XYZ file of C-alpha atoms in Angstrom:
611
model
C -85.363 -14.578 16.741
C -84.546 -11.733 14.391
C -80.726 -11.025 14.136
C -79.697 -14.530 15.178
C -77.379 -16.370 12.823
C -77.086 -20.137 12.789
C -73.483 -21.374 13.555
C -71.635 -23.320 10.835
C -70.325 -26.210 12.940
C -68.901 -28.010 9.990
C -66.660 -25.098 9.018
C -65.521 -24.560 12.586
C -64.574 -28.248 12.977
C -62.522 -28.076 9.819
C -60.605 -25.017 11.069
C -59.947 -26.639 14.464
C -58.800 -29.894 12.890
C -56.456 -28.002 10.579
C -54.889 -26.175 13.510
C -54.510 -29.415 15.470
C -52.752 -31.113 12.562
C -50.453 -28.171 12.002
C -49.599 -28.050 15.719
C -49.085 -31.816 15.780
C -46.823 -31.611 12.743
C -44.633 -28.986 14.363
C -44.534 -30.947 17.607
C -43.553 -34.039 15.638
C -40.775 -32.080 13.970
C -39.504 -30.826 17.334
C -39.613 -34.287 18.893
C -37.910 -35.757 15.831
C -35.200 -33.079 16.020
C -34.717 -33.656 19.743
C -34.515 -37.430 19.275
C -32.097 -36.966 16.379
C -29.912 -34.678 18.472
C -29.989 -37.084 21.392
C -29.115 -39.942 19.039
C -26.237 -37.918 17.607
C -24.875 -37.029 21.049
C -25.590 -40.306 22.801
C -24.723 -42.744 20.021
C -22.665 -41.125 17.273
C -20.563 -38.879 19.596
C -20.830 -41.057 22.674
C -17.081 -41.444 23.192
C -16.351 -37.716 22.873
C -19.200 -36.679 25.148
C -18.376 -39.365 27.694
C -14.785 -38.165 27.856
C -15.834 -34.541 28.315
C -18.290 -35.526 31.036
C -15.598 -37.426 32.880
C -13.266 -34.451 32.586
C -15.932 -32.282 34.185
C -16.143 -34.523 37.221
C -12.851 -36.500 37.281
C -9.524 -34.784 37.872
C -5.927 -35.825 38.383
C -4.425 -34.388 41.545
C -0.628 -34.596 41.956
C 0.740 -36.044 45.174
C 4.139 -34.468 45.881
C 6.854 -36.715 47.247
C 8.261 -36.168 50.723
C 11.668 -34.557 50.405
C 14.567 -36.610 51.753
C 15.908 -35.710 55.197
C 19.453 -34.599 55.977
C 21.271 -35.877 59.069
C 24.615 -35.005 60.625
C 27.203 -37.615 61.671
C 25.374 -38.203 64.984
C 21.955 -38.626 63.286
C 20.761 -35.182 64.344
C 18.326 -33.668 61.841
C 19.694 -30.735 59.873
C 16.882 -30.567 57.304
C 13.399 -31.941 57.939
C 9.817 -31.572 56.734
C 7.099 -30.028 58.896
C 3.353 -29.851 58.409
C 1.891 -26.551 57.325
C -1.563 -25.294 56.296
C -1.601 -23.426 52.991
C -4.276 -21.290 51.377
C -4.430 -22.177 47.675
C -6.621 -21.167 44.720
C -7.657 -23.137 41.613
C -7.726 -20.569 38.818
C -10.292 -22.316 36.564
C -12.965 -21.989 39.267
C -12.505 -18.228 39.668
C -14.369 -15.671 37.541
C -12.752 -12.523 38.933
C -9.376 -13.114 40.561
C -8.825 -9.531 41.777
C -12.232 -9.519 43.444
C -11.489 -12.848 45.111
C -8.111 -11.638 46.383
C -9.779 -8.544 47.817
C -12.245 -10.749 49.744
C -9.447 -12.964 51.055
C -7.418 -9.936 52.197
C -10.335 -8.964 54.445
C -9.976 -12.303 56.232
C -6.211 -12.851 56.357
C -3.440 -10.264 55.945
C -1.986 -10.177 52.425
C 0.944 -7.931 51.616
C 1.710 -6.544 48.180
C 4.588 -9.005 48.059
C 2.238 -11.939 48.762
C -0.049 -10.945 45.899
C 2.857 -10.221 43.544
C 4.460 -13.593 44.217
C 1.090 -15.338 43.865
C 0.430 -13.801 40.452
C 3.914 -14.828 39.379
C 3.220 -18.426 40.439
C -0.129 -18.197 38.665
C 1.593 -17.469 35.347
C 3.785 -20.532 35.845
C 0.909 -22.936 36.599
C -1.831 -24.763 34.706
C -5.466 -23.573 35.082
C -6.568 -26.640 37.071
C -3.612 -26.632 39.496
C -3.812 -25.386 43.049
C -1.559 -22.349 43.372
C -0.518 -21.387 46.928
C -1.277 -17.851 48.059
C -0.551 -17.866 51.798
C 1.635 -20.271 53.751
C 1.746 -21.249 57.414
C -1.808 -20.238 58.247
C -2.618 -19.822 61.925
C -5.575 -21.587 63.535
C -7.470 -18.286 63.615
C -6.834 -17.656 59.920
C -7.928 -21.200 59.045
C -11.179 -20.658 60.973
C -11.903 -17.357 59.209
C -11.378 -18.866 55.774
C -13.344 -22.024 56.569
C -16.549 -20.240 57.600
C -16.375 -18.094 54.457
C -15.549 -20.789 51.899
C -19.087 -20.642 50.456
C -18.344 -17.160 49.069
C -14.752 -17.904 48.032
C -14.976 -20.058 44.885
C -11.776 -21.936 44.053
C -10.221 -21.401 47.516
C -8.868 -24.415 49.385
C -6.985 -24.968 52.619
C -4.454 -27.752 52.176
C -2.062 -29.510 54.499
C 1.428 -29.848 53.044
C 4.974 -30.529 54.152
C 7.431 -27.642 53.995
C 11.168 -27.667 54.627
C 12.486 -26.759 58.033
C 16.023 -26.297 59.345
C 16.048 -26.943 63.102
C 19.641 -25.720 63.546
C 18.827 -22.374 61.947
C 21.869 -20.420 60.779
C 24.484 -22.990 61.880
C 24.451 -24.941 58.594
C 22.937 -22.382 56.237
C 25.939 -22.289 53.873
C 26.698 -26.021 53.750
C 23.247 -27.652 53.901
C 21.742 -24.699 52.039
C 18.005 -24.176 51.665
C 15.047 -24.668 49.340
C 12.956 -21.853 47.896
C 10.130 -21.252 45.454
C 10.780 -22.329 41.859
C 11.526 -19.285 39.690
C 11.086 -18.716 35.935
C 14.646 -19.718 35.062
C 14.412 -22.958 37.022
C 10.991 -23.692 35.569
C 12.491 -23.765 32.077
C 15.142 -26.360 32.905
C 13.290 -28.765 35.235
C 11.053 -31.664 34.204
C 7.608 -30.228 34.999
C 6.113 -33.709 35.496
C 8.566 -34.410 38.342
C 7.579 -31.194 40.110
C 3.784 -31.565 39.882
C 2.324 -30.293 43.133
C 5.759 -29.103 44.273
C 6.611 -25.427 44.547
C 10.135 -25.619 46.019
C 13.587 -26.540 44.757
C 17.095 -26.569 46.240
C 18.765 -23.181 45.891
C 22.265 -23.539 47.363
C 24.473 -26.022 49.174
C 23.584 -29.683 49.545
C 19.914 -28.930 48.909
C 20.817 -27.819 45.396
C 23.678 -30.219 44.637
C 21.648 -33.291 45.670
C 18.289 -31.997 44.367
C 17.693 -35.017 42.118
C 18.329 -37.361 45.056
C 16.346 -35.474 47.703
C 13.336 -34.535 45.572
C 11.751 -37.959 44.978
C 9.058 -38.838 42.432
C 5.474 -37.507 42.656
C 2.359 -39.687 42.596
C -1.222 -38.805 41.719
C -4.886 -39.244 42.672
C -7.747 -39.603 40.229
C -10.648 -37.942 42.059
C -14.337 -37.325 41.360
C -15.540 -33.810 42.128
C -18.854 -31.976 42.164
C -19.659 -28.769 40.301
C -17.910 -26.628 42.946
C -14.754 -28.727 42.779
C -15.204 -30.494 46.122
C -13.728 -33.990 46.088
C -16.429 -36.665 46.384
C -14.279 -39.777 46.191
C -10.875 -41.059 45.127
C -11.112 -43.338 42.102
C -7.462 -44.279 41.686
C -4.205 -43.507 43.466
C -0.492 -43.952 42.856
C 1.681 -43.242 45.858
C 4.695 -40.918 45.452
C 8.263 -42.183 45.896
C 9.938 -40.204 48.704
C 13.371 -38.671 48.220
C 16.452 -40.344 49.643
C 17.923 -39.287 52.981
C 21.471 -37.954 53.248
C 23.907 -38.651 56.080
C 26.758 -36.185 56.468
C 30.213 -36.147 58.006
C 29.340 -32.757 59.520
C 29.185 -32.783 63.311
C 26.598 -30.458 64.895
C 28.409 -30.167 68.213
C 31.727 -29.348 66.572
C 30.071 -26.876 64.205
C 28.540 -25.017 67.147
C 31.883 -24.955 68.951
C 33.482 -23.368 65.872
C 30.730 -20.774 65.514
C 30.897 -19.883 69.206
C 34.692 -19.586 68.994
C 34.378 -17.181 66.063
C 32.296 -14.972 68.371
C 30.506 -13.157 65.556
C 33.673 -12.225 63.682
C 33.884 -12.545 59.922
C 35.660 -15.635 58.673
C 35.487 -19.381 58.195
C 36.396 -22.653 59.885
C 36.771 -25.892 57.922
C 37.725 -29.185 59.583
C 38.261 -32.495 57.805
C 39.015 -36.123 58.585
C 42.291 -36.754 56.705
C 41.554 -40.459 56.353
C 38.115 -40.211 54.703
C 38.017 -36.667 53.368
C 34.792 -36.167 55.336
C 34.164 -32.520 56.246
C 33.512 -32.332 59.989
C 33.009 -28.568 60.174
C 32.140 -26.013 57.531
C 31.310 -22.776 59.284
C 31.079 -19.363 57.653
C 30.349 -16.408 59.889
C 28.254 -14.375 60.087
C 25.413 -16.485 58.752
C 21.640 -16.253 58.177
C 18.471 -18.212 58.932
C 17.653 -20.453 55.923
C 14.060 -20.868 57.143
C 13.392 -17.330 55.889
C 13.728 -18.532 52.277
C 11.567 -21.670 52.374
C 8.163 -20.153 51.624
C 9.463 -16.933 50.088
C 11.450 -14.165 51.752
C 10.114 -10.609 51.673
C 12.147 -8.059 49.751
C 12.928 -5.901 52.798
C 14.508 -8.790 54.708
C 16.394 -10.050 51.651
C 17.779 -6.619 50.799
C 18.958 -6.191 54.376
C 20.866 -9.497 54.151
C 22.176 -8.884 50.647
C 23.402 -5.349 51.300
C 24.908 -5.986 54.713
C 28.586 -5.070 54.945
C 29.053 -8.298 56.952
C 27.986 -10.353 53.883
C 26.073 -13.086 55.771
C 24.861 -14.734 52.540
C 28.432 -15.327 51.387
C 29.967 -18.742 52.073
C 33.487 -17.763 53.058
C 34.507 -21.418 53.524
C 34.342 -22.283 49.819
C 33.958 -18.915 48.081
C 36.165 -16.689 50.217
C 39.533 -16.139 48.528
C 42.330 -14.936 50.793
C 46.115 -14.605 50.456
C 47.314 -17.829 52.131
C 50.256 -15.917 53.635
C 52.638 -17.980 55.764
C 50.312 -20.994 55.917
C 51.766 -21.901 52.518
C 55.357 -22.004 53.817
C 55.296 -25.764 54.619
C 54.296 -26.435 50.997
C 57.016 -24.102 49.713
C 59.568 -25.770 52.007
C 58.609 -29.156 50.534
C 59.030 -27.652 47.056
C 62.555 -26.519 47.931
C 63.443 -29.991 49.224
C 61.768 -31.885 46.377
C 63.603 -29.777 43.786
C 66.898 -30.164 45.723
C 67.343 -26.414 46.018
C 68.184 -26.678 49.722
C 69.018 -29.296 52.293
C 67.365 -29.224 55.727
C 70.659 -28.143 57.293
C 71.348 -25.246 54.904
C 71.293 -21.858 56.623
C 71.043 -18.201 55.700
C 71.737 -15.181 57.887
C 68.675 -12.992 58.316
C 69.315 -9.282 58.934
C 65.603 -8.541 58.717
C 65.389 -7.984 54.965
C 66.286 -9.305 51.517
C 67.242 -7.534 48.293
C 67.323 -8.821 44.748
C 70.632 -8.213 42.934
C 70.664 -4.755 41.356
C 67.559 -3.607 43.246
C 67.266 -1.132 46.100
C 63.889 -2.470 47.233
C 63.996 -4.346 50.523
C 61.654 -7.279 51.139
C 61.308 -7.168 54.892
C 60.952 -9.982 57.395
C 58.015 -9.643 59.794
C 60.578 -9.287 62.608
C 62.405 -6.097 61.671
C 65.643 -7.011 63.469
C 65.778 -10.414 61.788
C 66.219 -13.940 63.186
C 69.982 -14.392 62.661
C 71.019 -17.800 61.356
C 67.995 -19.643 59.964
C 67.674 -23.137 58.519
C 64.594 -24.673 56.883
C 62.972 -25.900 60.111
C 63.538 -22.636 61.939
C 62.103 -20.750 58.958
C 58.832 -22.605 59.551
C 58.903 -22.526 63.353
C 59.432 -18.763 63.636
C 57.787 -18.076 60.241
C 60.885 -16.361 58.882
C 60.231 -14.552 55.597
C 63.827 -13.808 54.630
C 64.751 -17.481 54.304
C 62.020 -17.997 51.712
C 62.778 -14.700 49.948
C 66.359 -15.915 49.502
C 65.276 -19.198 47.883
C 62.438 -17.775 45.757
C 64.333 -16.987 42.574
C 66.191 -20.304 42.782
C 62.866 -22.136 42.808
C 61.326 -19.885 40.144
C 57.667 -19.255 39.430
C 57.323 -22.227 37.055
C 58.386 -24.826 39.624
C 56.540 -22.971 42.385
C 53.332 -23.080 40.340
C 53.770 -26.729 39.370
C 54.439 -27.923 42.919
C 51.746 -25.863 44.666
C 49.242 -27.038 42.060
C 49.696 -30.612 43.326
C 48.410 -29.448 46.730
C 45.191 -28.129 45.222
C 46.014 -24.452 44.945
C 44.445 -22.972 41.838
C 41.929 -25.867 41.633
C 38.418 -26.383 42.933
C 38.432 -29.250 45.395
C 35.303 -30.768 43.820
C 33.432 -30.837 47.121
C 29.747 -31.744 46.839
C 28.104 -28.352 47.329
C 28.756 -26.791 43.927
C 29.464 -23.253 45.129
C 33.252 -23.116 45.133
C 36.000 -20.911 43.748
C 39.433 -22.087 42.580
C 41.485 -19.381 44.261
C 44.442 -18.114 42.256
C 47.843 -19.701 41.684
C 49.689 -17.233 39.432
C 52.034 -18.149 36.597
C 53.891 -16.409 33.796
C 51.222 -17.432 31.294
C 48.424 -16.240 33.567
C 49.938 -12.778 33.981
C 50.738 -12.421 30.283
C 47.191 -13.436 29.359
C 45.487 -11.191 31.915
C 47.737 -8.131 32.014
C 49.876 -8.466 28.898
C 52.992 -8.061 31.040
C 56.025 -10.256 31.840
C 56.572 -11.917 35.203
C 59.100 -10.160 37.441
C 61.488 -11.839 39.942
C 60.089 -9.713 42.778
C 56.677 -11.255 42.215
C 58.139 -14.713 42.871
C 59.710 -13.381 46.086
C 56.325 -12.429 47.531
C 54.493 -15.409 46.004
C 56.674 -17.853 47.957
C 55.297 -16.447 51.241
C 51.682 -16.557 50.011
C 51.263 -12.880 49.184
C 50.942 -10.941 45.948
C 48.513 -12.420 43.442
C 48.093 -15.739 45.257
C 44.648 -16.519 46.710
C 43.212 -19.601 48.410
C 39.923 -20.615 50.013
C 39.726 -22.032 53.551
C 38.592 -25.288 51.921
C 41.789 -25.426 49.848
C 43.889 -24.696 52.928
C 42.398 -27.588 54.888
C 42.939 -29.879 51.904
C 46.611 -28.860 51.784
C 46.912 -29.491 55.542
C 45.353 -32.937 55.105
C 47.797 -33.755 52.303
C 50.720 -32.971 54.612
C 49.096 -34.962 57.423
C 48.717 -37.932 55.048
C 52.297 -37.582 53.815
C 51.072 -36.904 50.291
C 48.095 -39.246 50.094
C 45.121 -37.467 48.524
C 41.524 -37.866 49.705
C 38.522 -36.156 48.141
C 36.815 -33.612 50.433
C 33.127 -34.443 50.776
C 30.136 -33.721 52.965
C 27.860 -36.697 52.231
C 28.700 -40.231 53.308
C 26.541 -41.959 50.683
C 28.237 -42.930 47.443
C 26.124 -41.562 44.584
C 27.967 -42.369 41.327
C 25.735 -40.184 39.141
C 26.793 -37.113 41.145
C 30.433 -37.980 41.779
C 32.824 -35.266 40.634
C 36.160 -35.938 39.034
C 38.977 -35.442 41.499
C 41.502 -32.714 40.659
C 44.625 -34.742 41.367
C 46.301 -37.742 42.927
C 48.921 -38.600 45.509
C 52.029 -36.418 45.812
C 55.520 -37.878 45.527
C 58.403 -35.673 46.670
C 61.371 -37.994 46.275
C 62.803 -38.661 49.711
C 59.924 -39.608 52.105
C 61.971 -38.257 55.027
C 61.269 -34.759 53.757
C 57.676 -35.119 54.983
C 58.931 -35.758 58.504
C 61.290 -32.745 58.408
C 58.409 -30.407 57.581
C 55.917 -32.048 59.952
C 58.427 -31.899 62.819
C 58.936 -28.175 62.187
C 55.154 -27.641 62.083
C 54.861 -29.464 65.396
C 57.378 -27.069 66.957
C 55.318 -24.123 65.733
C 53.008 -25.125 68.605
C 55.275 -26.994 71.047
C 58.427 -24.818 71.046
C 58.481 -21.513 72.956
C 60.011 -20.031 69.797
C 57.047 -21.161 67.705
C 54.604 -18.555 66.447
C 51.618 -20.393 67.953
C 53.137 -21.526 71.250
C 52.159 -18.559 73.422
C 48.655 -18.474 71.980
C 47.651 -22.133 72.078
C 50.671 -24.365 72.755
C 50.708 -24.400 76.532
C 48.726 -27.159 78.256
C 48.116 -29.039 75.038
C 47.173 -32.660 75.767
C 47.836 -34.013 72.257
C 50.451 -33.411 69.574
C 49.653 -30.859 66.892
C 51.408 -29.751 63.702
C 50.432 -26.262 62.577
C 51.312 -23.088 60.721
C 50.211 -19.534 61.377
C 49.687 -16.845 58.767
C 48.953 -13.137 58.546
C 47.538 -11.761 55.293
C 47.799 -8.069 54.492
C 44.577 -6.325 53.499
C 46.122 -2.947 52.648
C 49.708 -2.200 51.613
C 52.047 -0.666 54.168
C 54.604 1.862 52.778
C 58.247 0.776 52.584
C 59.858 1.238 55.973
C 56.570 1.847 57.844
C 55.396 -0.415 60.665
C 51.982 -2.065 60.803
C 49.804 -0.517 63.517
C 46.262 -1.947 63.600
C 45.058 0.844 65.901
C 45.680 3.386 63.147
C 43.621 1.432 60.606
C 39.891 0.989 60.178
C 38.614 -2.456 61.140
C 38.148 -3.650 57.552
C 41.726 -2.609 56.707
C 43.407 -4.723 59.382
C 45.266 -7.935 58.565
C 43.536 -11.302 58.341
C 44.650 -14.100 60.658
C 45.065 -17.612 59.182
C 45.864 -20.969 60.749
C 46.201 -24.546 59.509
C 46.840 -27.623 61.643
C 46.342 -31.365 62.028
C 46.390 -33.613 65.093
C 47.547 -35.915 66.528
C 50.779 -35.707 64.548
C 51.534 -39.418 64.087
C 47.932 -40.562 63.658
C 45.990 -37.553 62.305
C 42.278 -37.648 63.025
C 41.453 -34.074 62.087
C 42.863 -31.307 59.904
C 41.656 -27.734 60.212
C 41.934 -24.325 58.597
C 40.728 -21.085 60.139
C 40.497 -17.592 58.662
C 39.444 -14.705 60.882
C 39.133 -11.469 58.969
C 40.736 -8.322 60.395
C 41.758 -10.146 63.575
C 44.574 -12.159 65.202
C 42.594 -14.988 66.803
C 42.597 -17.836 64.242
C 44.874 -20.112 66.315
C 42.680 -19.753 69.415
C 39.592 -20.666 67.359
C 41.329 -23.770 66.015
C 42.440 -24.871 69.496
C 38.842 -24.801 70.771
C 37.608 -26.907 67.864
C 40.472 -29.410 68.132
C 39.997 -29.731 71.900
C 36.275 -30.363 71.467
C 36.960 -33.114 68.950
C 40.059 -34.827 70.380
C 39.815 -34.575 74.173
C 36.696 -36.783 74.446
C 38.445 -39.362 72.238
C 41.517 -39.296 74.501
C 39.355 -39.810 77.609
C 37.558 -42.694 75.952
C 40.877 -44.280 74.945
C 42.122 -44.055 78.574
C 38.984 -45.772 79.875
C 39.624 -48.658 77.500
């Protein structure tokens, strides 16, 4: 037909074949490139790629060690571990942390403090580590999180053991507590030993024995899916739990001491003179250490820290008080050891003493005086004038040297770490600190435990134990276990005072402090006593009273009133317990001591009678 054109099949076939070959060539190039790449990845870089693949699905999870337990002398738990559910987040699985925290806060309550502390922990952790956000979840909170886990990437609910103190505030200062690891601690600890652990000992035994209690962590090698869920455990190394500690502290006796203090400020320390074991270490008022375990909120901490009662302060080992007349037995021994007086030597007390050439009168506590006074009577009635008279004969150098042997001016080396040395003044000390000479009048008041002199209740009980042991020294300690790596060097050794009979002179006088109607403790605690006790009372001034004025506590504010001090040991001939008590701004230290001594000794006496 007109207009029709015959097709050129030959030309068309050539065009099609050309296109097919070109397409085939490009496909061949692509396949060759793909095979080459696969060969490069699967053969040449096999080891690298295999390692990266394993890292994507295999992770090391730390297994924290169980912290060692702490028991009292009767095997009652003072520090234990309890199970707790914790909400934790793995940072590397989270794209937007603030958004995630906002979602979580809709399910469980999160305070600003919770979020602030979490972000601080986040900075201290590695990207793949679980960082706790919320502790001690309730069953309701666990349920809310669980049903919403699909929209909370990186969130996990873990079971862990947290520290618990079943006795609450009773042993807060001695046992101490654990708390969250801070930046300063993070710099000094071995991070590998604290993998998976967020707590560390902060004060007391928990801090001092941290290396013993902490243990050694283990690990799990686990396979996970893309969302981080554990599919199986490939390898596991069990952690090594921390060691347990057994203490000399007695829970029953501690509670008796705290009850006897009746909320007043002060401290009670009791010790076994034979072993050095601390039976009681009570500082009142106290605080609940459980508040610190998972992180204390700032409002609660500030309330504790700013309280005028100072509940965070361990008065037993950190409180420094003028020892007052409790130091008189030591000073009497110093006078005998240096042959300044004999036990029979007497002075006549008119109620005051004056240094030659001075008009100042150093007054006895009894304004009318005690008449003729020998060494024993000076202790029994706590006469000041007798010691004033002998002060300059003894001199500050010999006073300092002798009192130093009893531990004054030294830390005892007890195994809690937090301890102060008190203050035993000397000429060199005053010259160095004030740039002034030492005056005779300062020796006069130092010999009765006033002036610059300061001592802790722990030092006072150590001095009492030294007298009870007739000079034999034992190291004060809380833990029964012998741990050589943590043993502290003792400050001194046994005390030798020349004639051993001098011990008996002083101890007999201390016994009459309680047993004689003239004794300063007789009318308070001496009547009805079923065991022998040697003791010494003391009253420490808080504010100075003008020359010639009389002390009237009713005219002073509570915090300006005198402190009451008491040291004792019993029974006299076979001492089983030594004690020191300080009650701030009160007069009741002897009564507190009597209750503690009764609670400890009377059951032993009944048991001995049954046998």
